[in-house]
Amino acid sequence: MTPSLVIFDCDGVLIDSEVISARVLVELAREAGVMFDEAYVRRNFLGRSFPTVARHIREVLGAALPADFEAAYRRRLLERFEVDLRPTTGVLDVLARLAVRACVATSSSPERAARSLAIAGLDRFFPRVFTASEVPRGKPAPDLFLHAAQQMGVAPQACLVIEDSAPGLEAAQAAGMQVAFFAGASHLASLRDGDIAQPFDSESRLTPFWSWTDLVAVYPTLVEARPESELRS
């Protein structure tokens, strides 16, 4: 079924941000006396909102965080983004030729999502950005994707969700939407190389897309054909 709406996750799908985010979280946690590594972040925090991450650190790791931890994290993260953040490879070409409607649905805060898309030069493609702050339950609950579809006036079954995390993929499946597992960002490079095992139980039924070219090959109607003059060049 050709989708009428593409719902993009932001971090790890549109922007190659997850490695940066993990490093900043590990740094700040270490400064607060809490020890974990980037692999732990990938296994436990990928695709989840910051309140969920903070709750995990308190309840599972048994560590108290400073009162200003979230503010410090967001501040340092955006500082790093200003210098290091890039779109995922090939996404600009896809967005420039997108032939169907699109929006963003992300676990990031509204402020972080807006600034991230602006830094990466992608904000012009997305007049509608939906965040977990707008719904009672974040991913892996389907609430955010269903909210996005409702606001865009599209039935869930006519939506394609592009996600990179277990919570996001589970949320899209629970919403009854088509799902594409994008694994082309830096934080999943080891998965492609076979250096780490498949980290997500829910994705075992989904074939990863390692590039935007691969995704368009499966969903060719998502984009407009290249002009003949461009093909000759």
Coordinates of N, CA and C in Angstrom, one line a residue:
M1 N 0.8 -1.2 0.0 CA 0.0 0.0 0.0 C 0.9 1.3 0.0
T2 N 0.6 2.1 -1.0 CA 1.4 3.4 -1.0 C 0.9 4.3 0.1
P3 N 1.8 4.7 1.0 CA 1.4 5.5 2.1 C 1.0 6.9 1.7
S4 N 0.1 7.5 2.4 CA -0.4 8.9 2.2 C 0.4 9.9 3.1
L5 N 1.0 9.3 4.1 CA 1.8 10.2 5.1 C 3.0 9.4 5.6
V6 N 4.1 10.1 5.5 CA 5.4 9.5 6.1 C 5.6 10.2 7.4
I7 N 5.7 9.4 8.5 CA 6.0 10.0 9.8 C 7.5 9.6 10.1
F8 N 8.3 10.6 10.2 CA 9.7 10.4 10.5 C 10.0 10.6 12.0
D9 N 10.7 9.6 12.5 CA 11.4 9.9 13.8 C 12.5 10.9 13.5
C10 N 13.0 11.6 14.5 CA 14.0 12.6 14.3 C 15.4 12.1 14.6
D11 N 15.7 11.8 15.8 CA 17.1 11.4 16.2 C 17.4 10.0 15.7
G12 N 18.5 9.9 14.9 CA 18.9 8.6 14.4 C 18.2 8.2 13.1
V13 N 17.3 9.1 12.6 CA 16.6 8.9 11.4 C 16.9 10.1 10.4
L14 N 16.4 11.2 10.8 CA 16.6 12.4 10.1 C 18.0 13.0 10.4
I15 N 18.4 13.0 11.6 CA 19.7 13.6 12.0 C 20.5 12.5 12.7
D16 N 21.8 12.6 12.4 CA 22.8 11.6 13.0 C 23.2 12.0 14.3
S17 N 22.3 11.9 15.3 CA 22.5 12.5 16.6 C 22.7 11.6 17.7
E18 N 22.4 10.3 17.6 CA 22.4 9.4 18.7 C 23.8 9.2 19.4
V19 N 24.8 9.1 18.5 CA 26.1 9.0 19.1 C 26.5 10.2 19.9
I20 N 26.2 11.4 19.4 CA 26.5 12.6 20.2 C 25.7 12.6 21.5
S21 N 24.4 12.3 21.4 CA 23.6 12.3 22.6 C 24.1 11.3 23.7
A22 N 24.5 10.1 23.2 CA 25.0 9.1 24.1 C 26.3 9.6 24.8
R23 N 27.2 10.2 24.1 CA 28.4 10.7 24.7 C 28.2 11.7 25.7
V24 N 27.3 12.6 25.4 CA 27.0 13.7 26.4 C 26.3 13.2 27.6
L25 N 25.4 12.2 27.5 CA 24.7 11.6 28.6 C 25.7 10.9 29.5
V26 N 26.6 10.1 28.9 CA 27.6 9.3 29.6 C 28.6 10.3 30.4
E27 N 29.0 11.4 29.7 CA 29.9 12.4 30.4 C 29.2 13.0 31.6
L28 N 28.0 13.5 31.4 CA 27.3 14.2 32.5 C 27.0 13.2 33.7
A29 N 26.6 12.0 33.3 CA 26.3 11.0 34.3 C 27.6 10.7 35.1
R30 N 28.7 10.5 34.4 CA 30.0 10.3 35.1 C 30.3 11.4 36.1
E31 N 30.1 12.7 35.6 CA 30.4 13.8 36.5 C 29.5 13.8 37.7
A32 N 28.3 13.2 37.6 CA 27.4 13.1 38.8 C 27.6 11.8 39.6
G33 N 28.6 11.0 39.2 CA 29.0 9.8 39.9 C 28.2 8.6 39.5
V34 N 27.6 8.6 38.3 CA 26.8 7.5 37.8 C 27.6 6.9 36.6
M35 N 27.9 5.6 36.6 CA 28.8 5.0 35.6 C 28.0 4.1 34.7
F36 N 28.0 4.4 33.4 CA 27.5 3.5 32.4 C 28.2 3.9 31.1
D37 N 28.1 3.1 30.0 CA 28.8 3.4 28.8 C 27.8 3.6 27.7
E38 N 28.3 3.9 26.5 CA 27.5 4.2 25.3 C 26.7 3.0 24.9
A39 N 27.2 1.8 25.1 CA 26.5 0.6 24.8 C 25.3 0.4 25.7
Y40 N 25.4 0.8 26.9 CA 24.3 0.8 27.8 C 23.2 1.8 27.4
V41 N 23.6 2.9 27.0 CA 22.7 3.9 26.5 C 21.9 3.4 25.3
R42 N 22.6 2.7 24.3 CA 22.0 2.2 23.2 C 20.9 1.1 23.5
R43 N 21.3 0.3 24.5 CA 20.4 -0.8 24.8 C 19.2 -0.4 25.6
N44 N 19.3 0.7 26.4 CA 18.3 1.0 27.4 C 17.6 2.3 27.2
F45 N 18.2 3.3 26.5 CA 17.7 4.6 26.4 C 17.3 5.0 25.0
L46 N 17.7 4.3 23.9 CA 17.5 4.7 22.6 C 16.0 4.8 22.3
G47 N 15.6 6.0 21.8 CA 14.2 6.2 21.4 C 13.3 6.6 22.6
R48 N 13.8 6.8 23.8 CA 13.0 7.1 24.9 C 13.1 8.6 25.3
S49 N 12.1 9.1 25.9 CA 12.1 10.5 26.4 C 13.1 10.7 27.5
F50 N 13.5 11.9 27.8 CA 14.4 12.1 28.9 C 13.8 11.8 30.2
P51 N 12.6 12.1 30.5 CA 12.0 11.7 31.8 C 12.1 10.2 32.0
T52 N 11.9 9.4 31.0 CA 12.0 8.0 31.1 C 13.4 7.6 31.4
V53 N 14.4 8.2 30.7 CA 15.8 7.9 31.0 C 16.2 8.2 32.4
A54 N 15.8 9.4 32.9 CA 16.1 9.8 34.2 C 15.5 8.9 35.3
R55 N 14.2 8.4 35.0 CA 13.6 7.5 35.9 C 14.3 6.2 36.0
H56 N 14.8 5.7 34.8 CA 15.6 4.5 34.8 C 16.9 4.6 35.6
I57 N 17.6 5.7 35.5 CA 18.8 6.0 36.2 C 18.5 5.9 37.7
R58 N 17.4 6.5 38.1 CA 17.1 6.6 39.5 C 16.6 5.2 40.1
E59 N 15.7 4.5 39.3 CA 15.1 3.3 39.8 C 15.9 2.1 39.5
V60 N 16.5 2.0 38.4 CA 17.2 0.7 38.0 C 18.7 0.8 38.5
L61 N 19.3 2.0 38.3 CA 20.7 2.1 38.7 C 20.8 2.6 40.1
G62 N 19.7 3.0 40.7 CA 19.7 3.4 42.1 C 20.6 4.7 42.3
A63 N 20.6 5.6 41.4 CA 21.4 6.8 41.5 C 20.6 8.0 41.5
A64 N 20.9 8.9 42.4 CA 20.3 10.2 42.5 C 21.0 11.2 41.5
L65 N 20.2 11.9 40.8 CA 20.7 12.9 39.8 C 20.6 14.3 40.4
P66 N 21.5 15.2 40.1 CA 21.4 16.6 40.5 C 20.1 17.2 40.0
A67 N 19.6 18.2 40.7 CA 18.3 18.8 40.3 C 18.4 19.4 38.9
D68 N 19.6 19.9 38.5 CA 19.7 20.6 37.2 C 20.3 19.7 36.1
F69 N 20.2 18.3 36.4 CA 20.8 17.4 35.4 C 20.2 17.5 34.0
E70 N 18.9 17.5 33.9 CA 18.2 17.6 32.6 C 18.6 18.9 31.9
A71 N 18.5 20.0 32.6 CA 18.9 21.3 32.0 C 20.3 21.3 31.5
A72 N 21.2 20.8 32.4 CA 22.6 20.7 32.0 C 22.8 19.8 30.7
Y73 N 22.1 18.7 30.7 CA 22.2 17.8 29.6 C 21.7 18.5 28.3
R74 N 20.6 19.1 28.3 CA 20.0 19.7 27.1 C 21.0 20.9 26.7
R75 N 21.5 21.6 27.6 CA 22.4 22.7 27.3 C 23.7 22.2 26.6
R76 N 24.3 21.2 27.2 CA 25.6 20.7 26.6 C 25.3 20.0 25.3
L77 N 24.2 19.3 25.2 CA 23.8 18.6 24.0 C 23.7 19.6 22.8
L78 N 23.0 20.6 23.0 CA 22.8 21.6 21.9 C 24.1 22.3 21.6
E79 N 24.9 22.5 22.5 CA 26.3 23.0 22.2 C 27.0 22.1 21.3
R80 N 27.0 20.8 21.6 CA 27.6 19.8 20.7 C 27.0 19.8 19.3
F81 N 25.6 19.8 19.3 CA 24.9 19.8 18.1 C 25.3 21.0 17.2
E82 N 25.5 22.1 17.7 CA 25.9 23.3 16.9 C 27.1 23.1 16.1
V83 N 28.0 22.2 16.7 CA 29.3 22.0 16.0 C 29.3 20.7 15.2
D84 N 28.7 19.6 15.7 CA 28.9 18.3 15.2 C 27.6 17.7 14.4
L85 N 26.5 18.2 14.6 CA 25.3 17.6 14.1 C 25.2 17.7 12.6
R86 N 24.8 16.6 12.0 CA 24.6 16.5 10.5 C 23.4 15.7 10.2
P87 N 22.7 15.9 9.1 CA 21.6 15.0 8.6 C 22.2 13.6 8.4
T88 N 21.4 12.6 8.4 CA 21.8 11.3 8.0 C 22.1 11.3 6.5
T89 N 23.1 10.5 6.1 CA 23.5 10.5 4.7 C 22.4 10.2 3.8
G90 N 22.2 11.1 2.8 CA 21.2 10.9 1.8 C 19.8 11.3 2.0
V91 N 19.5 11.8 3.3 CA 18.1 12.1 3.6 C 17.7 13.4 2.9
L92 N 18.6 14.3 2.7 CA 18.3 15.6 2.1 C 17.7 15.4 0.7
D93 N 18.3 14.5 -0.1 CA 17.9 14.2 -1.4 C 16.5 13.6 -1.4
V94 N 16.2 12.7 -0.4 CA 14.9 12.1 -0.3 C 13.8 13.2 0.0
L95 N 14.1 14.0 1.0 CA 13.2 15.0 1.4 C 12.9 16.0 0.3
A96 N 13.9 16.4 -0.5 CA 13.8 17.3 -1.6 C 12.8 16.8 -2.7
R97 N 12.8 15.4 -2.8 CA 11.9 14.8 -3.8 C 10.7 14.1 -3.3
L98 N 10.4 14.3 -2.0 CA 9.3 13.6 -1.4 C 8.0 13.9 -2.1
A99 N 7.3 12.9 -2.4 CA 6.0 13.0 -3.2 C 4.8 12.8 -2.4
V100 N 4.9 12.6 -1.1 CA 3.8 12.4 -0.2 C 3.9 13.4 1.0
R101 N 2.9 13.6 1.8 CA 3.0 14.4 2.9 C 3.9 13.8 4.0
A102 N 4.4 14.7 4.8 CA 5.3 14.2 5.9 C 5.2 15.0 7.1
C103 N 5.6 14.4 8.2 CA 5.7 15.1 9.5 C 6.8 14.4 10.4
V104 N 7.0 15.0 11.5 CA 8.0 14.4 12.5 C 7.2 14.0 13.7
A105 N 7.6 12.9 14.3 CA 7.0 12.5 15.6 C 8.2 12.0 16.5
T106 N 8.6 12.7 17.5 CA 9.8 12.4 18.2 C 9.6 12.4 19.7
S107 N 10.5 11.7 20.4 CA 10.5 11.7 21.9 C 11.3 12.9 22.4
S108 N 11.9 13.6 21.6 CA 12.7 14.8 22.0 C 11.7 15.9 22.5
S109 N 12.2 16.9 23.3 CA 11.5 18.0 23.7 C 11.2 18.9 22.5
P110 N 10.1 19.7 22.5 CA 9.8 20.6 21.4 C 11.0 21.5 21.1
E111 N 11.7 22.0 22.1 CA 12.8 22.9 21.9 C 14.0 22.2 21.2
R112 N 14.3 21.0 21.7 CA 15.4 20.3 21.1 C 15.1 19.9 19.7
A113 N 13.9 19.4 19.4 CA 13.5 19.0 18.1 C 13.6 20.1 17.1
A114 N 13.1 21.3 17.5 CA 13.1 22.5 16.6 C 14.5 22.9 16.3
R115 N 15.3 23.0 17.3 CA 16.7 23.4 17.1 C 17.5 22.4 16.3
S116 N 17.3 21.1 16.6 CA 18.0 20.1 15.9 C 17.7 20.1 14.4
L117 N 16.5 20.2 14.0 CA 16.1 20.3 12.6 C 16.6 21.5 12.0
A118 N 16.7 22.6 12.7 CA 17.2 23.9 12.1 C 18.7 23.8 11.9
I119 N 19.4 23.2 12.9 CA 20.9 23.1 12.7 C 21.2 22.2 11.5
A120 N 20.4 21.2 11.3 CA 20.7 20.2 10.2 C 20.2 20.7 8.9
G121 N 19.4 21.8 8.9 CA 18.9 22.4 7.7 C 17.7 21.6 7.2
L122 N 17.0 21.0 8.1 CA 15.8 20.2 7.7 C 14.5 20.8 8.1
D123 N 14.5 21.8 8.8 CA 13.2 22.4 9.4 C 12.3 22.8 8.2
R124 N 12.8 23.3 7.1 CA 12.0 23.7 6.0 C 11.1 22.7 5.4
F125 N 11.5 21.4 5.7 CA 10.7 20.3 5.1 C 9.5 19.9 6.0
F126 N 9.5 20.4 7.3 CA 8.5 19.9 8.2 C 7.8 21.0 8.9
P127 N 6.7 21.4 8.4 CA 5.8 22.4 9.1 C 5.2 21.9 10.3
R128 N 5.1 20.5 10.4 CA 4.4 19.9 11.6 C 5.4 19.0 12.3
V129 N 5.7 19.2 13.5 CA 6.6 18.4 14.4 C 5.8 18.1 15.6
F130 N 5.6 16.8 15.9 CA 4.9 16.3 17.1 C 5.9 15.7 18.1
T131 N 5.7 16.0 19.3 CA 6.6 15.5 20.4 C 5.9 14.8 21.4
A132 N 6.6 14.0 22.2 CA 6.0 13.2 23.3 C 5.3 14.0 24.3
S133 N 5.6 15.3 24.4 CA 5.0 16.2 25.4 C 3.5 16.4 25.1
E134 N 3.1 16.0 23.9 CA 1.7 16.2 23.5 C 0.7 15.1 23.8
V135 N 1.3 14.0 24.3 CA 0.5 12.8 24.6 C 0.7 12.2 26.0
P136 N -0.3 11.5 26.5 CA -0.1 10.9 27.8 C 1.1 9.9 28.0
R137 N 1.3 9.1 26.9 CA 2.3 8.1 27.0 C 3.2 8.2 25.8
G138 N 4.5 8.1 26.1 CA 5.5 8.1 25.0 C 5.7 6.8 24.4
K139 N 6.6 6.7 23.4 CA 6.9 5.4 22.8 C 7.5 4.5 23.9
P140 N 7.1 3.2 24.0 CA 6.6 2.4 22.9 C 5.0 2.3 22.8
A141 N 4.3 3.1 23.6 CA 2.9 3.3 23.4 C 2.6 3.9 22.0
P142 N 1.5 3.6 21.4 CA 1.3 4.2 20.1 C 0.7 5.6 20.1
D143 N 0.6 6.2 21.2 CA -0.1 7.5 21.3 C 0.4 8.6 20.4
L144 N 1.7 8.7 20.4 CA 2.3 9.8 19.6 C 2.1 9.6 18.1
F145 N 2.2 8.5 17.6 CA 2.0 8.2 16.2 C 0.5 8.4 15.8
L146 N -0.4 7.9 16.7 CA -1.8 8.1 16.4 C -2.2 9.5 16.5
H147 N -1.6 10.3 17.4 CA -1.8 11.7 17.5 C -1.4 12.4 16.2
A148 N -0.2 12.1 15.7 CA 0.3 12.7 14.5 C -0.6 12.4 13.3
A149 N -1.0 11.2 13.2 CA -1.9 10.8 12.1 C -3.2 11.6 12.2
Q150 N -3.8 11.6 13.4 CA -5.1 12.3 13.6 C -4.9 13.8 13.2
Q151 N -3.9 14.4 13.7 CA -3.6 15.9 13.4 C -3.4 16.1 11.9
M152 N -2.8 15.2 11.2 CA -2.6 15.3 9.8 C -3.8 14.8 9.0
G153 N -4.8 14.3 9.6 CA -6.0 13.9 8.9 C -5.8 12.6 8.0
V154 N -5.0 11.7 8.5 CA -4.7 10.5 7.7 C -4.9 9.3 8.6
A155 N -5.6 8.2 8.0 CA -5.8 7.0 8.8 C -4.5 6.3 9.1
P156 N -4.5 5.7 10.3 CA -3.2 5.0 10.7 C -2.7 4.0 9.6
Q157 N -3.6 3.2 9.0 CA -3.1 2.2 8.0 C -2.5 2.9 6.8
A158 N -2.7 4.1 6.6 CA -2.2 4.8 5.4 C -0.9 5.6 5.7
C159 N -0.3 5.3 6.9 CA 0.9 6.0 7.3 C 2.1 5.0 7.3
L160 N 3.2 5.5 6.9 CA 4.5 4.8 7.0 C 5.4 5.5 8.1
V161 N 5.8 4.8 9.1 CA 6.7 5.3 10.1 C 8.1 4.9 9.8
I162 N 9.0 5.8 9.9 CA 10.4 5.4 9.7 C 11.1 5.6 11.1
E163 N 11.6 4.6 11.6 CA 12.2 4.6 13.0 C 13.5 3.8 13.1
D164 N 14.2 4.1 14.1 CA 15.5 3.4 14.4 C 15.6 2.7 15.7
S165 N 14.6 2.8 16.6 CA 14.7 2.3 17.9 C 13.6 1.3 18.2
A166 N 13.8 0.4 19.2 CA 12.8 -0.6 19.6 C 11.5 0.1 20.0
P167 N 11.6 1.1 20.9 CA 10.3 1.7 21.4 C 9.6 2.3 20.2
G168 N 10.3 3.0 19.3 CA 9.6 3.6 18.1 C 9.0 2.6 17.2
L169 N 9.7 1.5 16.9 CA 9.1 0.5 16.1 C 7.9 -0.2 16.7
E170 N 8.0 -0.5 18.0 CA 6.9 -1.1 18.7 C 5.7 -0.2 18.7
A171 N 5.9 1.1 18.9 CA 4.8 2.1 18.9 C 4.1 2.1 17.5
A172 N 4.9 2.1 16.5 CA 4.3 2.2 15.1 C 3.5 0.9 14.8
Q173 N 4.1 -0.2 15.2 CA 3.3 -1.5 15.0 C 2.1 -1.5 15.8
A174 N 2.1 -1.0 17.1 CA 0.9 -1.0 17.9 C -0.1 0.0 17.3
A175 N 0.3 1.0 16.6 CA -0.6 2.0 16.0 C -1.2 1.4 14.7
G176 N -0.8 0.3 14.2 CA -1.3 -0.3 13.0 C -0.8 0.3 11.8
M177 N 0.4 0.9 11.8 CA 1.0 1.6 10.7 C 2.0 0.7 10.0
Q178 N 2.3 1.1 8.7 CA 3.5 0.5 8.1 C 4.7 1.0 8.7
V179 N 5.8 0.1 8.8 CA 7.0 0.4 9.5 C 8.2 0.2 8.7
A180 N 9.2 1.1 8.8 CA 10.5 0.9 8.1 C 11.5 1.1 9.2
F181 N 12.4 0.1 9.4 CA 13.5 0.2 10.3 C 14.8 0.7 9.6
F182 N 15.0 2.0 9.9 CA 16.2 2.7 9.3 C 17.4 2.5 10.3
A183 N 18.5 1.9 9.7 CA 19.7 1.6 10.5 C 20.9 2.2 9.9
G184 N 20.7 3.3 9.2 CA 21.8 3.9 8.5 C 22.6 5.0 9.2
A185 N 22.2 5.3 10.5 CA 22.9 6.3 11.2 C 24.1 5.7 12.0
S186 N 25.0 6.6 12.5 CA 26.3 6.1 13.0 C 26.1 5.2 14.2
H187 N 25.1 5.3 15.0 CA 25.0 4.5 16.2 C 24.7 3.1 16.0
L188 N 24.2 2.8 14.8 CA 23.9 1.4 14.4 C 25.0 0.8 13.4
A189 N 26.1 1.5 13.3 CA 27.1 1.0 12.3 C 27.6 -0.4 12.7
S190 N 27.8 -0.6 14.0 CA 28.3 -1.9 14.5 C 27.3 -3.0 14.2
L191 N 26.0 -2.7 14.1 CA 25.0 -3.7 13.8 C 25.2 -4.2 12.3
R192 N 25.4 -3.2 11.5 CA 25.7 -3.5 10.1 C 26.9 -4.3 9.9
D193 N 28.0 -4.0 10.6 CA 29.2 -4.7 10.4 C 29.3 -6.0 11.1
G194 N 28.2 -6.3 11.9 CA 28.2 -7.6 12.6 C 28.9 -7.7 13.9
D195 N 29.4 -6.5 14.3 CA 30.2 -6.5 15.6 C 29.3 -6.6 16.8
I196 N 28.0 -6.3 16.7 CA 27.1 -6.4 17.8 C 25.9 -7.2 17.3
A197 N 25.3 -7.9 18.2 CA 24.1 -8.7 17.9 C 22.9 -7.7 17.7
Q198 N 21.9 -8.2 17.0 CA 20.7 -7.4 16.9 C 20.2 -7.0 18.3
P199 N 20.1 -5.7 18.5 CA 19.9 -5.3 19.9 C 18.4 -5.2 20.3
F200 N 17.5 -5.4 19.3 CA 16.1 -5.1 19.6 C 15.3 -6.4 19.3
D201 N 14.6 -6.9 20.3 CA 13.8 -8.1 20.0 C 12.7 -7.8 19.0
S202 N 12.1 -6.6 19.1 CA 10.9 -6.4 18.2 C 11.3 -6.2 16.7
E203 N 12.6 -5.9 16.5 CA 13.0 -5.7 15.1 C 13.4 -7.0 14.3
S204 N 13.4 -8.1 15.0 CA 13.8 -9.3 14.4 C 13.0 -9.7 13.2
R205 N 11.8 -9.2 13.2 CA 10.9 -9.4 12.0 C 11.0 -8.4 10.9
L206 N 11.9 -7.4 11.1 CA 12.0 -6.3 10.2 C 13.4 -6.3 9.6
T207 N 13.5 -6.1 8.3 CA 14.8 -6.0 7.6 C 15.3 -4.6 7.7
P208 N 16.5 -4.4 8.3 CA 16.9 -3.0 8.4 C 17.2 -2.4 7.0
F209 N 17.0 -1.1 6.9 CA 17.4 -0.3 5.7 C 18.7 0.4 6.1
W210 N 19.7 0.1 5.4 CA 21.0 0.7 5.7 C 21.2 2.0 5.1
S211 N 20.4 2.4 4.1 CA 20.6 3.7 3.4 C 19.2 4.1 2.9
W212 N 19.1 5.4 2.6 CA 17.9 6.0 2.1 C 17.6 5.5 0.7
T213 N 18.7 5.1 0.0 CA 18.5 4.6 -1.4 C 17.8 3.2 -1.3
D214 N 18.2 2.4 -0.3 CA 17.5 1.1 -0.1 C 16.0 1.3 0.2
L215 N 15.7 2.3 1.1 CA 14.3 2.5 1.4 C 13.5 2.9 0.2
V216 N 14.0 3.8 -0.6 CA 13.3 4.3 -1.8 C 13.1 3.2 -2.8
A217 N 14.1 2.2 -2.8 CA 13.9 1.1 -3.7 C 12.7 0.2 -3.4
V218 N 12.4 0.2 -2.1 CA 11.2 -0.6 -1.6 C 9.9 0.2 -1.7
Y219 N 10.1 1.5 -1.5 CA 8.9 2.5 -1.6 C 9.2 3.5 -2.7
P220 N 9.2 3.1 -3.9 CA 9.6 4.1 -5.0 C 8.6 5.2 -5.2
T221 N 7.4 5.0 -4.8 CA 6.4 6.1 -4.9 C 6.5 7.2 -3.9
L222 N 7.4 7.0 -2.9 CA 7.6 8.1 -1.9 C 8.2 9.3 -2.5
V223 N 9.0 9.2 -3.6 CA 9.8 10.3 -4.1 C 9.4 10.5 -5.6
E224 N 9.6 11.7 -6.0 CA 9.4 12.0 -7.5 C 10.7 11.5 -8.2
A225 N 10.4 11.1 -9.5 CA 11.5 10.7 -10.3 C 12.5 11.8 -10.5
R226 N 13.8 11.5 -10.7 CA 14.8 12.5 -11.0 C 14.5 13.0 -12.4
P227 N 14.8 14.3 -12.6 CA 14.7 14.9 -14.0 C 15.7 14.1 -14.9
E228 N 15.3 14.0 -16.2 CA 16.1 13.2 -17.1 C 17.5 13.9 -17.2
S229 N 17.5 15.2 -17.2 CA 18.8 16.0 -17.3 C 19.7 15.6 -16.1
E230 N 19.1 15.4 -15.0 CA 19.9 15.1 -13.8 C 20.5 13.7 -13.9
L231 N 19.7 12.8 -14.5 CA 20.1 11.4 -14.6 C 21.3 11.3 -15.6
R232 N 21.4 12.2 -16.6 CA 22.5 12.2 -17.6 C 23.7 12.8 -17.0
S233 N 23.6 13.6 -16.0 CA 24.8 14.3 -15.5 C 25.7 13.4 -14.7

